Every structure is written in structure tokens, then in C-alpha cells.
């Protein structure tokens, strides 16, 4: 995809960090750790996933959506993006 502006190495690094945090949360639950500590780790993981999602969606806007607008056929891409936004703001 021409003009692709996503830093995949950074996204993979962040996702691996989130995966490690999830493994840590599982251990915390198994070890009956304090609920608030578990919740804090879950929120930290969610923040990482939200950051990755934001970067993926920004790359989509800068590439796929822009290309569709330039081609005069943005309707499908905008509808697709609208559905994603609906899921995000639930």
C-alpha cells in the first residue's frame, strides 16, 4: 500500500508488552492478589491496546480513506470507519 505510515515494529512491541501484562494479570488472579492492583494492571493493558488501535486507525485514515476520497469512492470506507467508531464509543 503506497504511502503507508504505520510503525509496525513499535506496534508489535506494544502488543507484546500488553500480552505480558495479560499474563501478569492471570498470575495475579491465580495468586489471589488485591483486586485494585489487578484492576490497575487491566487498565494499563487497555491503555496500550487503545494506543495501538489509534495508530492503526490513523494509518487507515492516512492511506485507505485518503486513497478512496481521491478516487471519488469514499462511501464504503467512511461507512466502515463509522461502524468502527460506533464500537469504540459504546
PDB file of N, CA and C in Angstrom:
ATOM      1  N   UNK A   1       0.847  -1.171   0.000  1.00  0.00           N
ATOM      2  CA  UNK A   1       0.000   0.000   0.000  1.00  0.00           C
ATOM      3  C   UNK A   1       0.891   1.231   0.000  1.00  0.00           C
ATOM      4  N   UNK A   2       0.785   2.077  -1.007  1.00  0.00           N
ATOM      5  CA  UNK A   2       1.671   3.222  -1.119  1.00  0.00           C
ATOM      6  C   UNK A   2       1.359   4.258  -0.043  1.00  0.00           C
ATOM      7  N   UNK A   3       2.397   4.909   0.463  1.00  0.00           N
ATOM      8  CA  UNK A   3       2.219   5.936   1.479  1.00  0.00           C
ATOM      9  C   UNK A   3       1.886   5.399   2.859  1.00  0.00           C
ATOM     10  N   UNK A   4       2.081   4.130   3.046  1.00  0.00           N
ATOM     11  CA  UNK A   4       1.748   3.504   4.327  1.00  0.00           C
ATOM     12  C   UNK A   4       2.621   4.080   5.423  1.00  0.00           C
ATOM     13  N   UNK A   5       2.017   4.610   6.483  1.00  0.00           N
ATOM     14  CA  UNK A   5       2.760   5.325   7.511  1.00  0.00           C
ATOM     15  C   UNK A   5       2.557   4.728   8.891  1.00  0.00           C
ATOM     16  N   UNK A   6       2.645   3.432   9.006  1.00  0.00           N
ATOM     17  CA  UNK A   6       2.442   2.788  10.294  1.00  0.00           C
ATOM     18  C   UNK A   6       3.775   2.219  10.763  1.00  0.00           C
ATOM     19  N   UNK A   7       4.111   2.414  12.009  1.00  0.00           N
ATOM     20  CA  UNK A   7       5.342   1.869  12.561  1.00  0.00           C
ATOM     21  C   UNK A   7       5.037   0.496  13.148  1.00  0.00           C
ATOM     22  N   UNK A   8       5.072  -0.523  12.290  1.00  0.00           N
ATOM     23  CA  UNK A   8       4.690  -1.865  12.717  1.00  0.00           C
ATOM     24  C   UNK A   8       5.570  -2.405  13.830  1.00  0.00           C
ATOM     25  N   UNK A   9       6.873  -2.109  13.790  1.00  0.00           N
ATOM     26  CA  UNK A   9       7.777  -2.612  14.832  1.00  0.00           C
ATOM     27  C   UNK A   9       7.352  -2.073  16.197  1.00  0.00           C
ATOM     28  N   UNK A  10       6.989  -0.809  16.260  1.00  0.00           N
ATOM     29  CA  UNK A  10       6.543  -0.214  17.527  1.00  0.00           C
ATOM     30  C   UNK A  10       5.210  -0.816  17.967  1.00  0.00           C
ATOM     31  N   UNK A  11       4.311  -1.039  17.025  1.00  0.00           N
ATOM     32  CA  UNK A  11       3.017  -1.626  17.372  1.00  0.00           C
ATOM     33  C   UNK A  11       3.192  -3.044  17.904  1.00  0.00           C
ATOM     34  N   UNK A  12       4.062  -3.808  17.285  1.00  0.00           N
ATOM     35  CA  UNK A  12       4.317  -5.177  17.753  1.00  0.00           C
ATOM     36  C   UNK A  12       4.936  -5.139  19.146  1.00  0.00           C
ATOM     37  N   UNK A  13       5.865  -4.210  19.371  1.00  0.00           N
ATOM     38  CA  UNK A  13       6.468  -4.086  20.698  1.00  0.00           C
ATOM     39  C   UNK A  13       5.398  -3.786  21.748  1.00  0.00           C
ATOM     40  N   UNK A  14       4.511  -2.858  21.435  1.00  0.00           N
ATOM     41  CA  UNK A  14       3.436  -2.523  22.373  1.00  0.00           C
ATOM     42  C   UNK A  14       2.509  -3.709  22.615  1.00  0.00           C
ATOM     43  N   UNK A  15       2.182  -4.431  21.572  1.00  0.00           N
ATOM     44  CA  UNK A  15       1.301  -5.596  21.727  1.00  0.00           C
ATOM     45  C   UNK A  15       1.959  -6.697  22.553  1.00  0.00           C
ATOM     46  N   UNK A  16       3.256  -6.879  22.389  1.00  0.00           N
ATOM     47  CA  UNK A  16       3.961  -7.862  23.210  1.00  0.00           C
ATOM     48  C   UNK A  16       3.967  -7.429  24.679  1.00  0.00           C
ATOM     49  N   UNK A  17       4.097  -6.130  24.902  1.00  0.00           N
ATOM     50  CA  UNK A  17       4.009  -5.609  26.268  1.00  0.00           C
ATOM     51  C   UNK A  17       2.638  -5.897  26.854  1.00  0.00           C
ATOM     52  N   UNK A  18       1.586  -5.641  26.065  1.00  0.00           N
ATOM     53  CA  UNK A  18       0.219  -5.911  26.530  1.00  0.00           C
ATOM     54  C   UNK A  18       0.023  -7.395  26.809  1.00  0.00           C
ATOM     55  N   UNK A  19       0.575  -8.246  25.957  1.00  0.00           N
ATOM     56  CA  UNK A  19       0.458  -9.690  26.175  1.00  0.00           C
ATOM     57  C   UNK A  19       1.128 -10.088  27.482  1.00  0.00           C
ATOM     58  N   UNK A  20       2.287  -9.507  27.760  1.00  0.00           N
ATOM     59  CA  UNK A  20       2.972  -9.779  29.023  1.00  0.00           C
ATOM     60  C   UNK A  20       2.155  -9.309  30.215  1.00  0.00           C
ATOM     61  N   UNK A  21       1.506  -8.155  30.056  1.00  0.00           N
ATOM     62  CA  UNK A  21       0.665  -7.658  31.143  1.00  0.00           C
ATOM     63  C   UNK A  21      -0.528  -8.576  31.371  1.00  0.00           C
ATOM     64  N   UNK A  22      -1.109  -9.085  30.321  1.00  0.00           N
ATOM     65  CA  UNK A  22      -2.243 -10.005  30.468  1.00  0.00           C
ATOM     66  C   UNK A  22      -1.796 -11.273  31.197  1.00  0.00           C
ATOM     67  N   UNK A  23      -0.632 -11.784  30.828  1.00  0.00           N
ATOM     68  CA  UNK A  23      -0.106 -12.954  31.539  1.00  0.00           C
ATOM     69  C   UNK A  23       0.087 -12.632  33.022  1.00  0.00           C
ATOM     70  N   UNK A  24       0.557 -11.408  33.303  1.00  0.00           N
ATOM     71  CA  UNK A  24       0.724 -10.987  34.689  1.00  0.00           C
ATOM     72  C   UNK A  24      -0.600 -10.904  35.429  1.00  0.00           C
ATOM     73  N   UNK A  25      -1.627 -10.426  34.762  1.00  0.00           N
ATOM     74  CA  UNK A  25      -2.958 -10.337  35.371  1.00  0.00           C
ATOM     75  C   UNK A  25      -3.472 -11.737  35.698  1.00  0.00           C
ATOM     76  N   UNK A  26      -3.268 -12.674  34.788  1.00  0.00           N
ATOM     77  CA  UNK A  26      -3.698 -14.053  35.046  1.00  0.00           C
ATOM     78  C   UNK A  26      -2.997 -14.585  36.292  1.00  0.00           C
ATOM     79  N   UNK A  27      -1.686 -14.347  36.385  1.00  0.00           N
ATOM     80  CA  UNK A  27      -0.942 -14.799  37.579  1.00  0.00           C
ATOM     81  C   UNK A  27      -1.481 -14.130  38.837  1.00  0.00           C
ATOM     82  N   UNK A  28      -1.761 -12.828  38.740  1.00  0.00           N
ATOM     83  CA  UNK A  28      -2.284 -12.098  39.900  1.00  0.00           C
ATOM     84  C   UNK A  28      -3.603 -12.702  40.371  1.00  0.00           C
ATOM     85  N   UNK A  29      -4.450 -13.051  39.426  1.00  0.00           N
ATOM     86  CA  UNK A  29      -5.738 -13.655  39.781  1.00  0.00           C
ATOM     87  C   UNK A  29      -5.513 -15.026  40.412  1.00  0.00           C
ATOM     88  N   UNK A  30      -4.644 -15.824  39.781  1.00  0.00           N
ATOM     89  CA  UNK A  30      -4.327 -17.152  40.337  1.00  0.00           C
ATOM     90  C   UNK A  30      -3.773 -17.052  41.752  1.00  0.00           C
ATOM     91  N   UNK A  31      -2.999 -15.998  42.002  1.00  0.00           N
ATOM     92  CA  UNK A  31      -2.364 -15.816  43.311  1.00  0.00           C
ATOM     93  C   UNK A  31      -3.239 -15.034  44.289  1.00  0.00           C
ATOM     94  N   UNK A  32      -4.472 -14.747  43.865  1.00  0.00           N
ATOM     95  CA  UNK A  32      -5.444 -14.044  44.716  1.00  0.00           C
ATOM     96  C   UNK A  32      -4.919 -12.690  45.193  1.00  0.00           C
ATOM     97  N   UNK A  33      -4.301 -11.940  44.269  1.00  0.00           N
ATOM     98  CA  UNK A  33      -3.772 -10.620  44.610  1.00  0.00           C
ATOM     99  C   UNK A  33      -4.919  -9.639  44.858  1.00  0.00           C
ATOM    100  N   UNK A  34      -4.580  -8.486  45.384  1.00  0.00           N
ATOM    101  CA  UNK A  34      -5.534  -7.438  45.734  1.00  0.00           C
ATOM    102  C   UNK A  34      -6.291  -6.963  44.478  1.00  0.00           C
ATOM    103  N   UNK A  35      -7.582  -6.885  44.576  1.00  0.00           N
ATOM    104  CA  UNK A  35      -8.448  -6.570  43.427  1.00  0.00           C
ATOM    105  C   UNK A  35      -8.073  -5.253  42.743  1.00  0.00           C
ATOM    106  N   UNK A  36      -7.770  -4.243  43.514  1.00  0.00           N
ATOM    107  CA  UNK A  36      -7.430  -2.940  42.937  1.00  0.00           C
ATOM    108  C   UNK A  36      -6.136  -3.031  42.132  1.00  0.00           C
ATOM    109  N   UNK A  37      -5.172  -3.803  42.615  1.00  0.00           N
ATOM    110  CA  UNK A  37      -3.926  -3.993  41.866  1.00  0.00           C
ATOM    111  C   UNK A  37      -4.187  -4.691  40.538  1.00  0.00           C
ATOM    112  N   UNK A  38      -5.064  -5.679  40.561  1.00  0.00           N
ATOM    113  CA  UNK A  38      -5.438  -6.379  39.332  1.00  0.00           C
ATOM    114  C   UNK A  38      -6.121  -5.411  38.371  1.00  0.00           C
ATOM    115  N   UNK A  39      -7.045  -4.639  38.891  1.00  0.00           N
ATOM    116  CA  UNK A  39      -7.764  -3.678  38.064  1.00  0.00           C
ATOM    117  C   UNK A  39      -6.814  -2.662  37.436  1.00  0.00           C
ATOM    118  N   UNK A  40      -5.840  -2.194  38.202  1.00  0.00           N
ATOM    119  CA  UNK A  40      -4.864  -1.242  37.664  1.00  0.00           C
ATOM    120  C   UNK A  40      -4.068  -1.842  36.512  1.00  0.00           C
ATOM    121  N   UNK A  41      -3.695  -3.108  36.630  1.00  0.00           N
ATOM    122  CA  UNK A  41      -2.965  -3.768  35.551  1.00  0.00           C
ATOM    123  C   UNK A  41      -3.849  -3.954  34.317  1.00  0.00           C
ATOM    124  N   UNK A  42      -5.113  -4.258  34.544  1.00  0.00           N
ATOM    125  CA  UNK A  42      -6.048  -4.391  33.417  1.00  0.00           C
ATOM    126  C   UNK A  42      -6.183  -3.053  32.694  1.00  0.00           C
ATOM    127  N   UNK A  43      -6.324  -1.967  33.448  1.00  0.00           N
ATOM    128  CA  UNK A  43      -6.449  -0.645  32.821  1.00  0.00           C
ATOM    129  C   UNK A  43      -5.182  -0.247  32.069  1.00  0.00           C
ATOM    130  N   UNK A  44      -4.021  -0.627  32.591  1.00  0.00           N
ATOM    131  CA  UNK A  44      -2.768  -0.340  31.889  1.00  0.00           C
ATOM    132  C   UNK A  44      -2.723  -1.082  30.556  1.00  0.00           C
ATOM    133  N   UNK A  45      -3.186  -2.313  30.558  1.00  0.00           N
ATOM    134  CA  UNK A  45      -3.227  -3.108  29.326  1.00  0.00           C
ATOM    135  C   UNK A  45      -4.212  -2.501  28.333  1.00  0.00           C
ATOM    136  N   UNK A  46      -5.362  -2.086  28.822  1.00  0.00           N
ATOM    137  CA  UNK A  46      -6.356  -1.458  27.947  1.00  0.00           C
ATOM    138  C   UNK A  46      -5.793  -0.181  27.319  1.00  0.00           C
ATOM    139  N   UNK A  47      -5.013   0.571  28.074  1.00  0.00           N
ATOM    140  CA  UNK A  47      -4.432   1.811  27.545  1.00  0.00           C
ATOM    141  C   UNK A  47      -3.473   1.514  26.397  1.00  0.00           C
ATOM    142  N   UNK A  48      -2.685   0.465  26.553  1.00  0.00           N
ATOM    143  CA  UNK A  48      -1.768   0.081  25.471  1.00  0.00           C
ATOM    144  C   UNK A  48      -2.556  -0.336  24.236  1.00  0.00           C
ATOM    145  N   UNK A  49      -3.579  -1.157  24.423  1.00  0.00           N
ATOM    146  CA  UNK A  49      -4.381  -1.614  23.287  1.00  0.00           C
ATOM    147  C   UNK A  49      -5.087  -0.445  22.602  1.00  0.00           C
ATOM    148  N   UNK A  50      -5.556   0.518  23.382  1.00  0.00           N
ATOM    149  CA  UNK A  50      -6.200   1.700  22.801  1.00  0.00           C
ATOM    150  C   UNK A  50      -5.204   2.500  21.971  1.00  0.00           C
ATOM    151  N   UNK A  51      -3.969   2.608  22.466  1.00  0.00           N
ATOM    152  CA  UNK A  51      -2.936   3.337  21.722  1.00  0.00           C
ATOM    153  C   UNK A  51      -2.633   2.648  20.395  1.00  0.00           C
ATOM    154  N   UNK A  52      -2.502   1.334  20.426  1.00  0.00           N
ATOM    155  CA  UNK A  52      -2.240   0.588  19.194  1.00  0.00           C
ATOM    156  C   UNK A  52      -3.410   0.750  18.229  1.00  0.00           C
ATOM    157  N   UNK A  53      -4.615   0.629  18.724  1.00  0.00           N
ATOM    158  CA  UNK A  53      -5.791   0.780  17.862  1.00  0.00           C
ATOM    159  C   UNK A  53      -5.831   2.165  17.235  1.00  0.00           C
ATOM    160  N   UNK A  54      -5.518   3.189  18.015  1.00  0.00           N
ATOM    161  CA  UNK A  54      -5.494   4.557  17.500  1.00  0.00           C
ATOM    162  C   UNK A  54      -4.487   4.686  16.362  1.00  0.00           C
ATOM    163  N   UNK A  55      -3.312   4.113  16.529  1.00  0.00           N
ATOM    164  CA  UNK A  55      -2.293   4.185  15.482  1.00  0.00           C
ATOM    165  C   UNK A  55      -2.722   3.436  14.220  1.00  0.00           C
ATOM    166  N   UNK A  56      -3.333   2.272  14.389  1.00  0.00           N
ATOM    167  CA  UNK A  56      -3.810   1.505  13.231  1.00  0.00           C
ATOM    168  C   UNK A  56      -4.895   2.285  12.496  1.00  0.00           C
ATOM    169  N   UNK A  57      -5.819   2.869  13.236  1.00  0.00           N
ATOM    170  CA  UNK A  57      -6.894   3.633  12.599  1.00  0.00           C
ATOM    171  C   UNK A  57      -6.373   4.904  11.942  1.00  0.00           C
ATOM    172  N   UNK A  58      -5.397   5.564  12.561  1.00  0.00           N
ATOM    173  CA  UNK A  58      -4.795   6.749  11.935  1.00  0.00           C
ATOM    174  C   UNK A  58      -4.111   6.387  10.628  1.00  0.00           C
ATOM    175  N   UNK A  59      -3.409   5.260  10.611  1.00  0.00           N
ATOM    176  CA  UNK A  59      -2.774   4.800   9.370  1.00  0.00           C
ATOM    177  C   UNK A  59      -3.833   4.522   8.307  1.00  0.00           C
ATOM    178  N   UNK A  60      -4.943   3.946   8.721  1.00  0.00           N
ATOM    179  CA  UNK A  60      -6.044   3.665   7.789  1.00  0.00           C
ATOM    180  C   UNK A  60      -6.591   4.961   7.198  1.00  0.00           C
ATOM    181  N   UNK A  61      -6.756   5.960   8.049  1.00  0.00           N
ATOM    182  CA  UNK A  61      -7.244   7.257   7.563  1.00  0.00           C
ATOM    183  C   UNK A  61      -6.268   7.881   6.565  1.00  0.00           C
ATOM    184  N   UNK A  62      -4.976   7.840   6.891  1.00  0.00           N
ATOM    185  CA  UNK A  62      -3.958   8.477   6.043  1.00  0.00           C
ATOM    186  C   UNK A  62      -3.747   7.749   4.722  1.00  0.00           C
ATOM    187  N   UNK A  63      -4.160   6.512   4.642  1.00  0.00           N
ATOM    188  CA  UNK A  63      -3.893   5.736   3.432  1.00  0.00           C
ATOM    189  C   UNK A  63      -5.188   5.324   2.739  1.00  0.00           C
ATOM    190  N   UNK A  64      -5.842   4.343   3.265  1.00  0.00           N
ATOM    191  CA  UNK A  64      -7.026   3.769   2.601  1.00  0.00           C
ATOM    192  C   UNK A  64      -8.130   4.801   2.384  1.00  0.00           C
ATOM    193  N   UNK A  65      -8.433   5.562   3.412  1.00  0.00           N
ATOM    194  CA  UNK A  65      -9.523   6.537   3.291  1.00  0.00           C
ATOM    195  C   UNK A  65      -9.126   7.657   2.329  1.00  0.00           C
ATOM    196  N   UNK A  66      -7.912   8.173   2.455  1.00  0.00           N
ATOM    197  CA  UNK A  66      -7.454   9.231   1.552  1.00  0.00           C
ATOM    198  C   UNK A  66      -7.463   8.740   0.112  1.00  0.00           C
ATOM    199  N   UNK A  67      -6.970   7.531  -0.118  1.00  0.00           N
ATOM    200  CA  UNK A  67      -6.970   6.977  -1.477  1.00  0.00           C
ATOM    201  C   UNK A  67      -8.390   6.855  -2.027  1.00  0.00           C
ATOM    202  N   UNK A  68      -9.332   6.455  -1.179  1.00  0.00           N
ATOM    203  CA  UNK A  68     -10.730   6.336  -1.622  1.00  0.00           C
ATOM    204  C   UNK A  68     -11.324   7.693  -1.964  1.00  0.00           C
ATOM    205  N   UNK A  69     -11.010   8.692  -1.153  1.00  0.00           N
ATOM    206  CA  UNK A  69     -11.507  10.053  -1.430  1.00  0.00           C
ATOM    207  C   UNK A  69     -10.943  10.547  -2.758  1.00  0.00           C
ATOM    208  N   UNK A  70      -9.646  10.341  -2.961  1.00  0.00           N
ATOM    209  CA  UNK A  70      -9.018  10.775  -4.213  1.00  0.00           C
ATOM    210  C   UNK A  70      -9.624  10.066  -5.422  1.00  0.00           C
ATOM    211  N   UNK A  71     -10.020   8.826  -5.237  1.00  0.00           N
ATOM    212  CA  UNK A  71     -10.615   8.053  -6.324  1.00  0.00           C
ATOM    213  C   UNK A  71     -12.106   8.365  -6.507  1.00  0.00           C
ATOM    214  N   UNK A  72     -12.656   9.191  -5.616  1.00  0.00           N
ATOM    215  CA  UNK A  72     -14.068   9.542  -5.713  1.00  0.00           C
ATOM    216  C   UNK A  72     -14.997   8.451  -5.236  1.00  0.00           C
ATOM    217  N   UNK A  73     -14.487   7.549  -4.425  1.00  0.00           N
ATOM    218  CA  UNK A  73     -15.287   6.413  -3.955  1.00  0.00           C
ATOM    219  C   UNK A  73     -15.074   6.193  -2.458  1.00  0.00           C
ATOM    220  N   UNK A  74     -15.390   7.207  -1.665  1.00  0.00           N
ATOM    221  CA  UNK A  74     -15.113   7.142  -0.233  1.00  0.00           C
ATOM    222  C   UNK A  74     -16.264   6.567   0.582  1.00  0.00           C
ATOM    223  N   UNK A  75     -17.406   6.383  -0.011  1.00  0.00           N
ATOM    224  CA  UNK A  75     -18.592   5.952   0.730  1.00  0.00           C
ATOM    225  C   UNK A  75     -18.397   4.707   1.560  1.00  0.00           C
ATOM    226  N   UNK A  76     -17.849   3.666   0.959  1.00  0.00           N
ATOM    227  CA  UNK A  76     -17.658   2.402   1.679  1.00  0.00           C
ATOM    228  C   UNK A  76     -16.666   2.556   2.825  1.00  0.00           C
ATOM    229  N   UNK A  77     -15.569   3.258   2.578  1.00  0.00           N
ATOM    230  CA  UNK A  77     -14.550   3.439   3.622  1.00  0.00           C
ATOM    231  C   UNK A  77     -15.097   4.267   4.777  1.00  0.00           C
ATOM    232  N   UNK A  78     -15.876   5.286   4.476  1.00  0.00           N
ATOM    233  CA  UNK A  78     -16.451   6.110   5.532  1.00  0.00           C
ATOM    234  C   UNK A  78     -17.481   5.340   6.346  1.00  0.00           C
ATOM    235  N   UNK A  79     -18.263   4.509   5.687  1.00  0.00           N
ATOM    236  CA  UNK A  79     -19.235   3.665   6.388  1.00  0.00           C
ATOM    237  C   UNK A  79     -18.514   2.671   7.295  1.00  0.00           C
ATOM    238  N   UNK A  80     -17.452   2.092   6.780  1.00  0.00           N
ATOM    239  CA  UNK A  80     -16.635   1.161   7.546  1.00  0.00           C
ATOM    240  C   UNK A  80     -16.058   1.842   8.791  1.00  0.00           C
ATOM    241  N   UNK A  81     -15.539   3.037   8.614  1.00  0.00           N
ATOM    242  CA  UNK A  81     -14.979   3.805   9.720  1.00  0.00           C
ATOM    243  C   UNK A  81     -16.060   4.193  10.726  1.00  0.00           C
ATOM    244  N   UNK A  82     -17.233   4.523  10.238  1.00  0.00           N
ATOM    245  CA  UNK A  82     -18.345   4.854  11.119  1.00  0.00           C
ATOM    246  C   UNK A  82     -18.711   3.674  12.014  1.00  0.00           C
ATOM    247  N   UNK A  83     -18.697   2.471  11.461  1.00  0.00           N
ATOM    248  CA  UNK A  83     -19.006   1.275  12.251  1.00  0.00           C
ATOM    249  C   UNK A  83     -17.952   1.033  13.327  1.00  0.00           C
ATOM    250  N   UNK A  84     -16.696   1.287  12.996  1.00  0.00           N
ATOM    251  CA  UNK A  84     -15.627   1.132  13.982  1.00  0.00           C
ATOM    252  C   UNK A  84     -15.811   2.147  15.104  1.00  0.00           C
ATOM    253  N   UNK A  85     -16.115   3.381  14.751  1.00  0.00           N
ATOM    254  CA  UNK A  85     -16.335   4.423  15.766  1.00  0.00           C
ATOM    255  C   UNK A  85     -17.510   4.070  16.670  1.00  0.00           C
ATOM    256  N   UNK A  86     -18.561   3.500  16.095  1.00  0.00           N
ATOM    257  CA  UNK A  86     -19.696   3.064  16.910  1.00  0.00           C
ATOM    258  C   UNK A  86     -19.254   2.042  17.965  1.00  0.00           C
ATOM    259  N   UNK A  87     -18.373   1.124  17.578  1.00  0.00           N
ATOM    260  CA  UNK A  87     -17.874   0.125  18.520  1.00  0.00           C
ATOM    261  C   UNK A  87     -17.007   0.757  19.602  1.00  0.00           C
ATOM    262  N   UNK A  88     -16.228   1.748  19.219  1.00  0.00           N
ATOM    263  CA  UNK A  88     -15.318   2.399  20.173  1.00  0.00           C
ATOM    264  C   UNK A  88     -16.089   3.169  21.235  1.00  0.00           C
ATOM    265  N   UNK A  89     -17.154   3.842  20.859  1.00  0.00           N
ATOM    266  CA  UNK A  89     -17.868   4.714  21.792  1.00  0.00           C
ATOM    267  C   UNK A  89     -19.041   4.047  22.498  1.00  0.00           C
ATOM    268  N   UNK A  90     -19.145   2.753  22.417  1.00  0.00           N
ATOM    269  CA  UNK A  90     -20.220   2.037  23.117  1.00  0.00           C
ATOM    270  C   UNK A  90     -20.127   2.242  24.596  1.00  0.00           C
TER     271      UNK A  90
END
